[in-house]
Amino acid sequence: MALKKAGFYRGPRLPFRKKEAEHKINQYITSPEVRLTGDNVETNIYPLETALALAKEQDLDLVEISPNASPPVCRIIDYSKFLYEQKKKQKEIKAKAKQTIIKDIRFGPNTDDHDFQFKLKHAISFLESGEKVRAFVHFKGRSIVYKDQGEILLLKFAQG
């Protein structure tokens, strides 16, 4: 048994797992017949060999779009271009998804009127710009005895 240096042994290496392909293409399609769609092809049900021949004739790929349909739906397209367009669509959807930002406004139990008005004005501007606002009163040390003042402050904030 070989000696190992102290502190450098990380255990057995796990094999690298390959990502499973999103779509079956060309010879990896297993169905005997497919419903074929594409730009230069009449939409119809074809035997797999005929569909592969049509794709090869156009120098494009036969891509299984909907494997759960009966028979599976395939399209004759350039697969790399198809993947690029899908990534582009996903990126666009992600960009359009609005992230909600919550702005915190923190008061003390003895917040002065001017400070209160200043923070209220900021809260109104946040709400007008479409963001959410969370207001809370922070009690530090023995200031918890002013709990009723904090409650009054929050009620006043909600009305303003």
Short mmCIF file of C-alpha atoms in Angstrom, two decimals:
data_model
loop_
_atom_site.label_atom_id
_atom_site.label_comp_id
_atom_site.label_asym_id
_atom_site.label_seq_id
_atom_site.Cartn_x
_atom_site.Cartn_y
_atom_site.Cartn_z
CA MET A 1 0.00 0.00 0.00
CA ALA A 2 1.37 3.37 -0.99
CA LEU A 3 1.75 6.07 1.61
CA LYS A 4 -0.30 9.19 1.14
CA LYS A 5 0.85 12.67 2.09
CA ALA A 6 -1.06 14.04 5.04
CA GLY A 7 -3.85 16.39 4.04
CA PHE A 8 -3.69 15.83 0.28
CA TYR A 9 -5.86 12.73 -0.21
CA ARG A 10 -9.30 13.62 -1.59
CA GLY A 11 -10.75 10.16 -2.05
CA PRO A 12 -11.65 8.33 -5.25
CA ARG A 13 -12.44 10.44 -8.29
CA LEU A 14 -15.98 10.23 -9.60
CA PRO A 15 -16.40 9.75 -13.35
CA PHE A 16 -17.51 12.82 -15.29
CA ARG A 17 -21.17 12.52 -16.30
CA LYS A 18 -22.06 13.71 -19.77
CA LYS A 19 -25.15 15.82 -20.20
CA GLU A 20 -27.98 14.01 -21.89
CA ALA A 21 -28.90 15.55 -25.25
CA GLU A 22 -32.04 17.68 -25.20
CA HIS A 23 -33.27 16.39 -28.54
CA LYS A 24 -32.66 13.21 -30.49
CA ILE A 25 -31.14 13.94 -33.87
CA ASN A 26 -30.58 11.94 -37.06
CA GLN A 27 -29.61 8.30 -36.34
CA TYR A 28 -30.48 8.59 -32.62
CA ILE A 29 -34.21 8.75 -33.37
CA THR A 30 -35.66 5.32 -32.58
CA SER A 31 -39.26 5.55 -33.79
CA PRO A 32 -40.03 3.60 -37.02
CA GLU A 33 -42.08 6.46 -38.47
CA VAL A 34 -42.23 10.19 -37.79
CA ARG A 35 -44.48 13.16 -38.50
CA LEU A 36 -42.23 15.44 -40.51
CA THR A 37 -42.40 19.24 -40.66
CA GLY A 38 -40.03 21.73 -42.21
CA ASP A 39 -39.67 24.54 -44.70
CA ASN A 40 -39.16 22.50 -47.89
CA VAL A 41 -41.13 19.39 -46.85
CA GLU A 42 -44.81 18.58 -46.98
CA THR A 43 -46.12 17.91 -43.46
CA ASN A 44 -46.95 14.21 -43.38
CA ILE A 45 -46.08 10.91 -41.72
CA TYR A 46 -42.92 9.34 -43.21
CA PRO A 47 -40.89 6.21 -42.45
CA LEU A 48 -37.72 7.11 -40.54
CA GLU A 49 -35.39 6.12 -43.40
CA THR A 50 -37.23 8.41 -45.86
CA ALA A 51 -37.15 11.31 -43.38
CA LEU A 52 -33.40 10.82 -42.82
CA ALA A 53 -32.82 10.72 -46.59
CA LEU A 54 -34.78 13.97 -47.05
CA ALA A 55 -32.74 15.65 -44.32
CA LYS A 56 -29.45 14.42 -45.78
CA GLU A 57 -30.53 15.59 -49.23
CA GLN A 58 -30.92 19.15 -47.88
CA ASP A 59 -27.68 18.96 -45.79
CA LEU A 60 -29.71 19.55 -42.62
CA ASP A 61 -30.50 17.56 -39.48
CA LEU A 62 -33.61 15.58 -38.59
CA VAL A 63 -34.47 16.76 -35.06
CA GLU A 64 -37.11 15.14 -32.84
CA ILE A 65 -39.14 18.09 -31.54
CA SER A 66 -42.00 16.35 -29.73
CA PRO A 67 -41.04 12.79 -28.69
CA ASN A 68 -44.27 12.13 -26.74
CA ALA A 69 -46.59 12.61 -29.72
CA SER A 70 -47.78 9.62 -31.70
CA PRO A 71 -45.87 9.41 -34.07
CA PRO A 72 -43.09 11.72 -32.82
CA VAL A 73 -42.88 15.12 -34.50
CA CYS A 74 -39.57 15.79 -36.26
CA ARG A 75 -38.33 18.82 -38.12
CA ILE A 76 -35.69 19.20 -40.79
CA ILE A 77 -33.50 22.08 -39.58
CA ASP A 78 -29.90 23.05 -38.87
CA TYR A 79 -29.53 21.75 -35.30
CA SER A 80 -26.84 24.20 -34.18
CA LYS A 81 -28.92 27.13 -35.44
CA PHE A 82 -31.97 25.66 -33.65
CA LEU A 83 -30.05 25.44 -30.34
CA TYR A 84 -28.77 29.00 -30.77
CA GLU A 85 -32.30 30.32 -31.32
CA GLN A 86 -33.59 28.39 -28.29
CA LYS A 87 -30.86 29.84 -26.06
CA LYS A 88 -31.64 33.29 -27.42
CA LYS A 89 -35.36 32.85 -26.58
CA GLN A 90 -34.55 31.62 -23.06
CA LYS A 91 -32.27 34.61 -22.51
CA GLU A 92 -34.99 36.98 -23.72
CA ILE A 93 -37.59 35.39 -21.41
CA LYS A 94 -35.18 35.67 -18.49
CA ALA A 95 -34.51 39.33 -19.26
CA LYS A 96 -38.23 40.12 -19.45
CA ALA A 97 -38.97 38.40 -16.13
CA LYS A 98 -39.14 41.32 -13.73
CA GLN A 99 -37.16 40.92 -10.55
CA THR A 100 -39.01 42.23 -7.52
CA ILE A 101 -36.93 44.51 -5.36
CA ILE A 102 -38.04 45.18 -1.81
CA LYS A 103 -36.88 48.46 -0.33
CA ASP A 104 -36.57 48.57 3.46
CA ILE A 105 -37.39 51.69 5.43
CA ARG A 106 -36.27 51.54 9.03
CA PHE A 107 -37.58 53.75 11.77
CA GLY A 108 -36.54 54.13 15.37
CA PRO A 109 -39.27 54.37 18.03
CA ASN A 110 -38.49 58.09 18.56
CA THR A 111 -38.13 59.12 14.90
CA ASP A 112 -38.56 62.89 14.55
CA ASP A 113 -41.26 64.38 12.30
CA HIS A 114 -38.82 65.74 9.69
CA ASP A 115 -37.03 62.37 9.41
CA PHE A 116 -40.39 60.64 9.16
CA GLN A 117 -41.52 62.95 6.30
CA PHE A 118 -38.19 62.43 4.51
CA LYS A 119 -38.51 58.63 4.69
CA LEU A 120 -42.17 58.79 3.69
CA LYS A 121 -41.26 60.80 0.58
CA HIS A 122 -38.68 58.16 -0.36
CA ALA A 123 -41.20 55.36 0.17
CA ILE A 124 -43.69 57.11 -2.13
CA SER A 125 -41.04 57.50 -4.84
CA PHE A 126 -40.14 53.79 -4.53
CA LEU A 127 -43.79 52.79 -4.88
CA GLU A 128 -44.26 55.05 -7.91
CA SER A 129 -41.27 53.42 -9.62
CA GLY A 130 -42.92 50.00 -9.11
CA GLU A 131 -40.85 48.63 -6.25
CA LYS A 132 -42.16 47.13 -3.04
CA VAL A 133 -41.58 48.83 0.31
CA ARG A 134 -41.24 47.25 3.74
CA ALA A 135 -41.29 49.54 6.76
CA PHE A 136 -40.33 48.48 10.26
CA VAL A 137 -39.43 49.96 13.60
CA HIS A 138 -36.09 48.87 15.03
CA PHE A 139 -35.96 48.77 18.81
CA LYS A 140 -32.43 48.91 20.18
CA GLY A 141 -31.59 48.06 23.77
CA ARG A 142 -34.12 49.38 26.28
CA SER A 143 -36.11 51.27 23.63
CA ILE A 144 -38.56 48.33 23.55
CA VAL A 145 -40.50 50.19 26.25
CA TYR A 146 -41.65 52.58 23.47
CA LYS A 147 -43.48 49.80 21.61
CA ASP A 148 -46.72 51.83 21.44
CA GLN A 149 -44.87 54.79 19.84
CA GLY A 150 -43.47 52.42 17.19
CA GLU A 151 -46.95 51.12 16.45
CA ILE A 152 -48.31 54.68 16.11
CA LEU A 153 -45.40 55.51 13.77
CA LEU A 154 -46.19 52.55 11.47
CA LEU A 155 -49.91 53.39 11.41
CA LYS A 156 -49.05 56.98 10.51
CA PHE A 157 -46.73 55.68 7.77
CA ALA A 158 -49.47 53.45 6.34
CA GLN A 159 -51.86 56.41 6.14
CA GLY A 160 -49.26 58.70 4.52
#
